[in-house]
Coordinates of C-alpha atoms and ligand atoms in Angstrom, one line a residue:
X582 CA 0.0 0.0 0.0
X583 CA 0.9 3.4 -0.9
X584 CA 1.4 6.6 1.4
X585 CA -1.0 9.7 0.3
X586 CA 1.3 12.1 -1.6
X587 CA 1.3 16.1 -0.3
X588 CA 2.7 18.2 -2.9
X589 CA 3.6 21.9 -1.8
X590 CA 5.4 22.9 -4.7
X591 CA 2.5 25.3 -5.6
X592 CA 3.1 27.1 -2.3
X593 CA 6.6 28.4 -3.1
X594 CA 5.8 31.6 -4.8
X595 CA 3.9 32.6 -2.2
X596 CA 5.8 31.4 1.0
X597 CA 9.4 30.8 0.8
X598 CA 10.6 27.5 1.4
X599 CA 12.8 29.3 4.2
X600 CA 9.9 30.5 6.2
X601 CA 8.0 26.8 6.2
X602 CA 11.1 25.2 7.6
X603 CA 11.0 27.5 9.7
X604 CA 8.2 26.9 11.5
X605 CA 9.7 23.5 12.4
X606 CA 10.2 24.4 15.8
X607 CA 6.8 25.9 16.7
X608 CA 5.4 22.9 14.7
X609 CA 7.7 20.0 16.7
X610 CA 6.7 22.0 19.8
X611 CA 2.6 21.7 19.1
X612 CA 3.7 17.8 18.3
X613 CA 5.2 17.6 21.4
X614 CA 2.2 19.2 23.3
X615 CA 0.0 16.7 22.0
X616 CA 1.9 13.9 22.9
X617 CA 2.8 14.6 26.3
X618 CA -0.4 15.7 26.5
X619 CA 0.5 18.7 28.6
X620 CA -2.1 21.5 26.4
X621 CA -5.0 22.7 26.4
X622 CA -8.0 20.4 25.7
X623 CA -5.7 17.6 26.8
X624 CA -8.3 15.0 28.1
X625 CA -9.3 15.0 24.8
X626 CA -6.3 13.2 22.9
X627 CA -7.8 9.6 22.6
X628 CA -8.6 9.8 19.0
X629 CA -4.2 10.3 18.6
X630 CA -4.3 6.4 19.5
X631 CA -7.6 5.0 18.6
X632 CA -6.6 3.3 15.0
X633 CA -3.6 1.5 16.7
X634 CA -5.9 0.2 19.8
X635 CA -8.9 -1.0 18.5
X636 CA -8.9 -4.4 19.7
X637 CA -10.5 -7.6 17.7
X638 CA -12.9 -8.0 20.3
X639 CA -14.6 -4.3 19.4
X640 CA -14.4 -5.2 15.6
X641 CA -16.6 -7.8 15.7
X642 CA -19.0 -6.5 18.3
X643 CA -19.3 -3.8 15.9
X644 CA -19.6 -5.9 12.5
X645 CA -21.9 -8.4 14.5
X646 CA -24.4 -5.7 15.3
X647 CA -24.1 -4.4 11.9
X648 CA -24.7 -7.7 10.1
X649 CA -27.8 -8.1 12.5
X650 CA -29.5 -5.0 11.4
X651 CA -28.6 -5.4 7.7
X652 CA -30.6 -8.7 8.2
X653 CA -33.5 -7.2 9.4
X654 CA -33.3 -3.6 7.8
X655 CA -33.5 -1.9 3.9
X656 CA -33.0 1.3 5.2
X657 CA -31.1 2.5 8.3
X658 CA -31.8 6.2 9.3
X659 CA -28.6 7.5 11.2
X660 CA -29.6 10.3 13.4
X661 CA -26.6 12.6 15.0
X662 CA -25.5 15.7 13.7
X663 CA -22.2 17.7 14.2
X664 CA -19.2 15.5 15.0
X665 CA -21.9 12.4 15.6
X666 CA -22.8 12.5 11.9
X667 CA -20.5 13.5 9.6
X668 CA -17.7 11.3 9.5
X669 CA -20.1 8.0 8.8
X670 CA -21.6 10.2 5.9
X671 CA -18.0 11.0 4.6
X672 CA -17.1 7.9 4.4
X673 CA -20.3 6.1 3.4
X674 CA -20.7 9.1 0.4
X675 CA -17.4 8.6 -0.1
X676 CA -17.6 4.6 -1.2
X677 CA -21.1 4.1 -2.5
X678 CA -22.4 4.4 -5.8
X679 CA -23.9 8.0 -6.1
X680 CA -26.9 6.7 -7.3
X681 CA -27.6 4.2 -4.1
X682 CA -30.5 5.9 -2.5
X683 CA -31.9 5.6 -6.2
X684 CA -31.2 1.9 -7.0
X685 CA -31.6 -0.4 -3.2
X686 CA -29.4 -3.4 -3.1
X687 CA -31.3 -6.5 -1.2
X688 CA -29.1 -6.8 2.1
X689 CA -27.4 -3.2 1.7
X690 CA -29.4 -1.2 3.7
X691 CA -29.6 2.5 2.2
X692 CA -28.6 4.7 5.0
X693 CA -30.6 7.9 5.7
X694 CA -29.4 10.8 8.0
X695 CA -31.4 12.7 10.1
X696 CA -30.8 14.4 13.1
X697 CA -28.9 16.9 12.0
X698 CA -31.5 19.7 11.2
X699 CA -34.7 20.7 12.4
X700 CA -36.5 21.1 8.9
X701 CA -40.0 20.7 9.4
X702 CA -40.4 19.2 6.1
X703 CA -37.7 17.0 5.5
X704 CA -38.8 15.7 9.4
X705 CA -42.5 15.3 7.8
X706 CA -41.3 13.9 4.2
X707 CA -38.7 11.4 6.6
X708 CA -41.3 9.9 8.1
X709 CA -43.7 9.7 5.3
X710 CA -41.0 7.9 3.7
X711 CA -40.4 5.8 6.1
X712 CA -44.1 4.5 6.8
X713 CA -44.4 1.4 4.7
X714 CA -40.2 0.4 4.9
X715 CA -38.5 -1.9 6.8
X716 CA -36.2 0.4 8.6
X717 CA -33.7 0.4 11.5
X718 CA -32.0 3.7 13.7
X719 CA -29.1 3.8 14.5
X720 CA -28.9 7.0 17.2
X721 CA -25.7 9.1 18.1
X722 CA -25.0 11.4 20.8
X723 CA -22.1 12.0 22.8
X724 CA -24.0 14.5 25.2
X725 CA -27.7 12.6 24.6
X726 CA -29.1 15.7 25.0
X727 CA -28.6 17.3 21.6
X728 CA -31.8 19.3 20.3
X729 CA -31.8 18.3 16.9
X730 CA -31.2 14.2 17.0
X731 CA -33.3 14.2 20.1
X732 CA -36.4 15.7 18.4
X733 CA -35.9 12.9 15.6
X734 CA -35.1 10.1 16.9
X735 CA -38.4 10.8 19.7
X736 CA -40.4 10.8 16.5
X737 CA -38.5 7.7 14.8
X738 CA -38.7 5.5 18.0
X739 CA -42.3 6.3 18.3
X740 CA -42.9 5.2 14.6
X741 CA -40.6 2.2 15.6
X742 CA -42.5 0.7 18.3
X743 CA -45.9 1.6 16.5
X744 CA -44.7 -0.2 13.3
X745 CA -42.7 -3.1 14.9
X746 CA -43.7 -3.8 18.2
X747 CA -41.7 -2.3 21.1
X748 CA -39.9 -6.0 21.4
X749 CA -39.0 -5.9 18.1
X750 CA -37.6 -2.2 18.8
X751 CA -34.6 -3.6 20.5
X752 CA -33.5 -5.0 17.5
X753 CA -33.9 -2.2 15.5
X754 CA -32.4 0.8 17.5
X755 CA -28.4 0.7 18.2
X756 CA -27.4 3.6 20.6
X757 CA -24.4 5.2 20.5
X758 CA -23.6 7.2 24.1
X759 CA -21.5 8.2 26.9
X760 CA -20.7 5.2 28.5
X761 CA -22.5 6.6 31.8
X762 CA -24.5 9.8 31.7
X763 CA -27.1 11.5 29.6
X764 CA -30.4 10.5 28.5
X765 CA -29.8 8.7 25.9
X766 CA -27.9 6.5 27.9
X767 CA -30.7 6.1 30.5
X768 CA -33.2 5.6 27.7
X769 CA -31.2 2.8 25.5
X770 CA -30.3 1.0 28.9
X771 CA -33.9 1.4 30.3
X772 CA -35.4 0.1 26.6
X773 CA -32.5 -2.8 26.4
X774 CA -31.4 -1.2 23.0
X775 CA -27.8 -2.2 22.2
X776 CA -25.2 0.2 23.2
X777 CA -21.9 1.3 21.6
X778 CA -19.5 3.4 24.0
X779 CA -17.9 7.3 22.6
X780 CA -14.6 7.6 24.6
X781 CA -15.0 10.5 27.2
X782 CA -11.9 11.2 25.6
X783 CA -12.8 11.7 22.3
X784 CA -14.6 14.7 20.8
X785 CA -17.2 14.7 18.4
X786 CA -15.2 15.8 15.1
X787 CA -12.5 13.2 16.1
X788 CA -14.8 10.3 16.4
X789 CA -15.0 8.6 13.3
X790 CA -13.2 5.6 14.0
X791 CA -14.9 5.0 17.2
X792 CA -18.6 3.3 17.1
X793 CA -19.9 7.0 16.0
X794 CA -18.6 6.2 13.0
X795 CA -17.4 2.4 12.8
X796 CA -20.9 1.2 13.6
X797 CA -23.2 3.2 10.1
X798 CA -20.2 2.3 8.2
X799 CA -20.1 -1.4 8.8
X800 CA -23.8 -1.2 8.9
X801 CA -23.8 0.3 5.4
X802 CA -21.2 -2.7 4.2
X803 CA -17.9 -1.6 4.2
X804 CA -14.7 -2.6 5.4
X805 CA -14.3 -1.0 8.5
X806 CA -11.0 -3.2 9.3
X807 CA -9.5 -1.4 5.8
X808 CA -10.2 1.9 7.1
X809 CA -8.9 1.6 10.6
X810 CA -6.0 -0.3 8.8
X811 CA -5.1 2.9 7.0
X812 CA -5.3 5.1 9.7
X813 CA -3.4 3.2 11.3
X814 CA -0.5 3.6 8.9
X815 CA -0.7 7.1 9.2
X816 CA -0.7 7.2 12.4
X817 CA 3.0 5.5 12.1
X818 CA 3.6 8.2 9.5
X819 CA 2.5 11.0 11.2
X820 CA 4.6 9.7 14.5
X821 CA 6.2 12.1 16.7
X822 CA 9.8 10.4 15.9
X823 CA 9.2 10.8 12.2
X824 CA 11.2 13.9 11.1
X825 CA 9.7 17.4 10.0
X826 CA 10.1 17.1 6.6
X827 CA 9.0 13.5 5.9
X828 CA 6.2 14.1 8.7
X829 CA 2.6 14.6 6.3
X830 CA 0.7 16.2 8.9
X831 CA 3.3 18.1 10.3
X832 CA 4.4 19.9 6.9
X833 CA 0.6 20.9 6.0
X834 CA 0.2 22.2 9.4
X835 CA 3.1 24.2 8.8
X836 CA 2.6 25.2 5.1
X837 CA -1.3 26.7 6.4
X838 CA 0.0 28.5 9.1
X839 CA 2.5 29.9 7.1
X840 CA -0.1 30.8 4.6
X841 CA -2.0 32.4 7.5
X842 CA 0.4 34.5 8.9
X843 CA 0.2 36.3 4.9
X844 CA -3.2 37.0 5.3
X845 CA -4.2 34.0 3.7
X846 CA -7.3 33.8 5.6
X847 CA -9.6 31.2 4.0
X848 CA -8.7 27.5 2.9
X849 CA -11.0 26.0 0.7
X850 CA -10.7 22.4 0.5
X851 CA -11.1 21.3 -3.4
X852 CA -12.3 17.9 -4.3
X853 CA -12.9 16.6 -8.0
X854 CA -15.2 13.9 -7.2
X855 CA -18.7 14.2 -6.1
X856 CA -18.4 11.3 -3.6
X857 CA -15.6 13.5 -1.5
X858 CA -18.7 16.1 -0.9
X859 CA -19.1 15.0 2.6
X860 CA -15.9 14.4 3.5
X861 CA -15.5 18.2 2.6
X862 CA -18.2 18.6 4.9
X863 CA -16.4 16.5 7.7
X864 CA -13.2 18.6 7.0
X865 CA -15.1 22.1 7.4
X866 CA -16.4 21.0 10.7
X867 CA -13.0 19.6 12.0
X868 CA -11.0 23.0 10.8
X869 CA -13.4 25.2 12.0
X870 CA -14.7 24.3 15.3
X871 CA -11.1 23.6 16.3
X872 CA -9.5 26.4 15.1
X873 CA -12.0 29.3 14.8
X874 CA -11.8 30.9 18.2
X875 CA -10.2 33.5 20.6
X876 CA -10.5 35.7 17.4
X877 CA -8.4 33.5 15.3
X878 CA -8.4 30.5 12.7
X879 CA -8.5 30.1 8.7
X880 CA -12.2 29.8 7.6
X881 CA -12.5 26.5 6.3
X882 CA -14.6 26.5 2.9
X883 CA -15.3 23.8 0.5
X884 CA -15.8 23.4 -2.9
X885 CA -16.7 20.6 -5.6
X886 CA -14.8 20.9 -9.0
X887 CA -15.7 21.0 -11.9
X888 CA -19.3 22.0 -10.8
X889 CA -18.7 24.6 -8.7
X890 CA -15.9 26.5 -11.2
X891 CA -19.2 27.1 -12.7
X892 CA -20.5 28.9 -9.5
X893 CA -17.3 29.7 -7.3
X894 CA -14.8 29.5 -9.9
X895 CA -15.1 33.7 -11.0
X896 CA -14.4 34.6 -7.1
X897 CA -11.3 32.5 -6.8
X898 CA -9.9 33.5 -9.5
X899 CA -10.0 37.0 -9.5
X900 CA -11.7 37.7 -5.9
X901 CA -10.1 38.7 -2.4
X902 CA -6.2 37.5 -2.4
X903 CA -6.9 35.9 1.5
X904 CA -7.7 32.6 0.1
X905 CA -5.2 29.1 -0.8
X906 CA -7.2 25.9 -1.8
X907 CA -6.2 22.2 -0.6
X908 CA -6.6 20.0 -3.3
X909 CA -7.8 16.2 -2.6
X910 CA -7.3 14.5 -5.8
X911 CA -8.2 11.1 -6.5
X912 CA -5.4 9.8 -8.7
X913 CA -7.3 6.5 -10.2
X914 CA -11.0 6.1 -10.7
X915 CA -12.9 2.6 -9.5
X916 CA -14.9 3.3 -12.8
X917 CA -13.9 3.4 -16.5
X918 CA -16.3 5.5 -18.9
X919 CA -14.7 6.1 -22.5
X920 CA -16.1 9.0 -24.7
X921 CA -17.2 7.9 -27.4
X922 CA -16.5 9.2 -31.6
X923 CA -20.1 10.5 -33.1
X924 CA -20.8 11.0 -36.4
X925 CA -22.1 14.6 -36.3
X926 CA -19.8 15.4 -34.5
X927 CA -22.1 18.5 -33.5
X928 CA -20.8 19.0 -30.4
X929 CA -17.4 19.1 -31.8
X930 CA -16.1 17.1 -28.8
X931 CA -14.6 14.3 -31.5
X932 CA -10.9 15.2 -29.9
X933 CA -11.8 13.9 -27.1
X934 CA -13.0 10.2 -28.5
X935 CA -11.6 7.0 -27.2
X936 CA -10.1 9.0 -23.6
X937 CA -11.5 8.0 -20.5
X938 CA -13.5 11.3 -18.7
X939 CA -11.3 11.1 -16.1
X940 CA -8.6 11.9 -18.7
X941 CA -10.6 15.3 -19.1
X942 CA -11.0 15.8 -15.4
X943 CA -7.2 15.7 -14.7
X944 CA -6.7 18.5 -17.3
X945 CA -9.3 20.6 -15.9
X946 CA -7.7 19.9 -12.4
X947 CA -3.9 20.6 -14.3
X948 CA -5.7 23.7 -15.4
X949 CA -7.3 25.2 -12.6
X950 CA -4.6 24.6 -10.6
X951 CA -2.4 26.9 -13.1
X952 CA -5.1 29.5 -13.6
X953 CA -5.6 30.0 -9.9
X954 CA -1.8 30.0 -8.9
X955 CA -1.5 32.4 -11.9
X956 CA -4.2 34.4 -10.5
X957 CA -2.5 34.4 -6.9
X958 CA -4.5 31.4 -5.0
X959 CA -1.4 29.5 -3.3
X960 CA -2.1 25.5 -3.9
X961 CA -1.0 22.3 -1.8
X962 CA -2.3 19.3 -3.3
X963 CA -2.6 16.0 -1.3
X964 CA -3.0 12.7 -3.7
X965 CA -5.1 10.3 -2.6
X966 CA -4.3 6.5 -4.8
X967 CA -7.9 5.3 -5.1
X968 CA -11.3 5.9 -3.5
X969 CA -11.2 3.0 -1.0
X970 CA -11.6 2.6 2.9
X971 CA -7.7 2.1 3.3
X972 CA -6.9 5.4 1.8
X973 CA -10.1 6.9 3.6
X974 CA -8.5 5.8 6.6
X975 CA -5.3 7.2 5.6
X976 CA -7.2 11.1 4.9
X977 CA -9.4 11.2 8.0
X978 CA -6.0 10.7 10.4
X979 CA -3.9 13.0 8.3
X980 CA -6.0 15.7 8.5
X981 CA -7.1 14.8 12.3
X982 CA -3.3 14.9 13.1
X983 CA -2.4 18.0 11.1
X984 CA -5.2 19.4 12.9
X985 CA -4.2 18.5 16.1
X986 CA -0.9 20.3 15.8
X987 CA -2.1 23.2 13.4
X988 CA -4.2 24.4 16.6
X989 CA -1.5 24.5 18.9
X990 CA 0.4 26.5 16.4
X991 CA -2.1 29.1 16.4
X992 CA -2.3 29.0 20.1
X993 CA -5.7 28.2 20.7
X994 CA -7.3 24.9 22.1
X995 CA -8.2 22.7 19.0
X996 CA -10.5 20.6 21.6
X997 CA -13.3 22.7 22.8
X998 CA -16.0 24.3 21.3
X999 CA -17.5 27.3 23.5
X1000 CA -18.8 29.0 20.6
X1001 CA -21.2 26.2 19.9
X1002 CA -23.4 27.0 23.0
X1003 CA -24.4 30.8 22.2
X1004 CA -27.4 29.8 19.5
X1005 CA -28.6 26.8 21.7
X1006 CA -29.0 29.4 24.6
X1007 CA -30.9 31.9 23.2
X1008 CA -32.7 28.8 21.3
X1009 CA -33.9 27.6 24.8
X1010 CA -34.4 30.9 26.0
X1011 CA -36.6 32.0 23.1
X1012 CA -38.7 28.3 23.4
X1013 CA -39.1 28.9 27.4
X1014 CA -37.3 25.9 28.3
X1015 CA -37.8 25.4 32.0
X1016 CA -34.4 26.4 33.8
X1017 CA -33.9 29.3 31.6
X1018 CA -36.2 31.6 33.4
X1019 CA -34.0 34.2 33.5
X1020 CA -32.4 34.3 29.6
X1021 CA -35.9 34.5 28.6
X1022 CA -37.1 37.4 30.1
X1023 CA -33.3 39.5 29.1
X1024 CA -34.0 38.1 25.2
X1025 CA -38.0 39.1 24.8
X1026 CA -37.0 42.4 26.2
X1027 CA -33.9 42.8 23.7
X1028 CA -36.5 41.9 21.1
X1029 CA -39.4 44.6 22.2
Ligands
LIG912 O1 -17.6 18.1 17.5 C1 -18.4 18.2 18.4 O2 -18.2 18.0 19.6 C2 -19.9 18.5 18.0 O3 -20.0 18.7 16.7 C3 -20.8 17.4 18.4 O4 -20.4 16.2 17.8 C4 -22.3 17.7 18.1 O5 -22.7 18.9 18.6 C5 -23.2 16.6 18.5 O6 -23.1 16.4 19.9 P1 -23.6 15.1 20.6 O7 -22.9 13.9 20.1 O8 -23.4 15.3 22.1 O9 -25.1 15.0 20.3

């Protein structure tokens, strides 16, 4: 198996070579936090270990689970949102056909999120969907008190039970908790619904290869053992005793704060394949909730190409100069698709007969990446072999890592999230939840 490939060349004219190496020190010094675990956020470093500790035993609780509600299930709605969503949807998007929700395969279960908004119609069109299906719910939630999955998954349990039977409800709901505390845990042990265990020390954007994410995956039929295989090999290449410069994670940390401190303020992560949508997604929520606080951080955007050169391509081009893209290209398709020769040639698109489309797709990749250099945009590309759960493995930890150390080199704690709570209290405040007596009086009279 191959190592991704990170390619920085595109940086150069924009940050000397010079000033990346020399951020070695702060960089080894952020690698050395983490390790020793001696910074801030540090009882939340269990997802630095978790591919290399995942014992046999919790792979085949989780595939045996999984295999049980693929038996009984065509469609498995996963409810969680945030950190408790996004990761299984990365990697789920990321492997099955685009067209799976379209075309069910007998013993695949299509998986369905929800959970992670509180859209009255896609709530009402959910259900309505679901009425005459044989489904399953898998439900996620660190906390168990998170608004959004607990409004629907209340609803979905009490379609379960009416539809199934509340026996057969046991074998259709998997919960996914704090090993001790929160409702969800009191509800899933009081029901007898089988429980997977979040590590109190891992936080939601760094669980996806713990049961938050290991448990949808294998549920949705992939190779869970592949993925944790990968990151496990990154987690060897990304080891504090591998050197600076041969060290993945610790290079793009470096090369984006470097970028940074030029004023480039926005990273947009690029992808040329629709499937790496969600991981995008997964990214975005990593970067930014640990990096955007105390009045720092690089906004993390995303785009898809080609689609979105069409949308978002005028703006990087020629927009604000505070923005450098992160290219993840997929070097080898799982798919072959040759363009065919036509008569009429109408289209005049006859040059392009007898290449594959991805042939077309690396140029346009070859040429946006000149055209935006050219036009200023600074460009690290990371190369990802093939579309697989090995090399999936291999992105989600190289990113984690690098995002590990990239927060300590902007001196903020890449393990909390403080911001998150401001909405949710006004949110109870405005819907007169008991307790919040007080907020709700100081909000209705800012709102007079
Ligand atoms: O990264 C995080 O910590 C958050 O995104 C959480 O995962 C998200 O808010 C969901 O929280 P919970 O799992 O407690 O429902």
């Amino acid at each position: 198996m191959e190592t991704l490939k990170l390619d920085i060349s595109r940086v150069a004219s924009f940050v000397p070579q010079s000033e990346i190496d020399a951020m070695k020190a702060e960089v080894e010094a952020s690698v050395s936090t983490l390790h020793k675990g001696d910074g801030a956020g540090n009882d939340f470093l269990g997802w630095l270990s978790l591919p290399s500790s995942i014992s046999e035993a919790e792979f085949a609780e989780i595939e045996t689970a999984a295999a049980a509600m693929r038996s009984l299930a065509d469609y498995v709605v996963v409810v969680g949102i945030g950190g408790s969503y996004l990761g299984a949807r990365a990697v789920i998007d990321g492997l099955q056909s685009s067209f799976a929700a379209m075309q069910p395969v007998k013993g695949r279960p299509t998986m369905i999120f929800a959970g992670q908004n509180i859209g009255e119609d896609y709530t009402a069109e959910l259900l309505e969907f679901l009425d005459d299906k044989s489904f399953g719910v898998v439900v996620i939630s660190k906390s168990g008190t998170t608004t959004e999955p607990a409004i629907a998954f209340r609803l979905l349990k009490e379609m379960v039970e009416r539809k199934f039977g509340k026996a057969e409800a046991k074998d259709r709901i998997i919960a996914v908790t704090d090993k001790a505390k929160g409702a969800l845990r009191t509800l899933a042990d009081r029901e007898g619904y089988k429980t997977f265990v979040i590590p109190d020390n891992v936080g939601g954007r760094f669980s996806v290869l713990t049961p938050v994410g290991l448990i949808p995956i294998a549920i949705a039929g992939y190779d869970i053992r592949k993925l944790v295989a990968g990151a496990k090999d990154m987690e060897a290449a990304t080891a504090p005793e591998v050197p600076f410069d041969k060290n993945l994670s610790c290079i793009y940390a470096a090369v984006r704060n470097a970028l940074y401190r030029k004023g480039k303020a926005i990273e947009i992560l690029v992808n040329y394949q629709p499937k790496l949508h969600y991981f995008t997604e997964w990214w975005k929520q990593l970067y930014g909730e640990s990096e955007g606080k105390d009045g720092k951080g690089i906004f993390p955007a995303g785009v898809d190409f080609t689609t979105d050169l069409h949308s978002m391509g005028q703006w990087i081009q020629e927009g604000v100069r505070n923005i450098f893209e992160t290219v993840v290209s997929v070097r080898t398709p799982a798919r072959k698709v040759v363009i065919p020769t036509d008569a009429d040639n109408l289209d005049s698109l006859n040059f392009l007969a007898g290449k594959r489309v991805d042939e077309v797709n690396k140029m346009a990749e070859l040429g946006t990446l000149i055209a935006h250099t050219d036009g200023g945009v600074p460009n690290i590309r990371v190369e990802v072999p093939e579309l697989n759960e090995y090399y999936l493995g291999q992105l989600i930890y190289f990113f984690e890592k690098a995002c590990g150390i990239s927060g300590y080199v902007l001196g903020v704690n890449p393990f909390n999230q403080p911001g998150v709570e401001a909405y949710k209290k006004n949110m109870f405040a405005l819907l007169e939840k008991p307790g919040y007596e007080e907020a709700t009086k100081a909000i209705k009279a800012r709102l007079k």
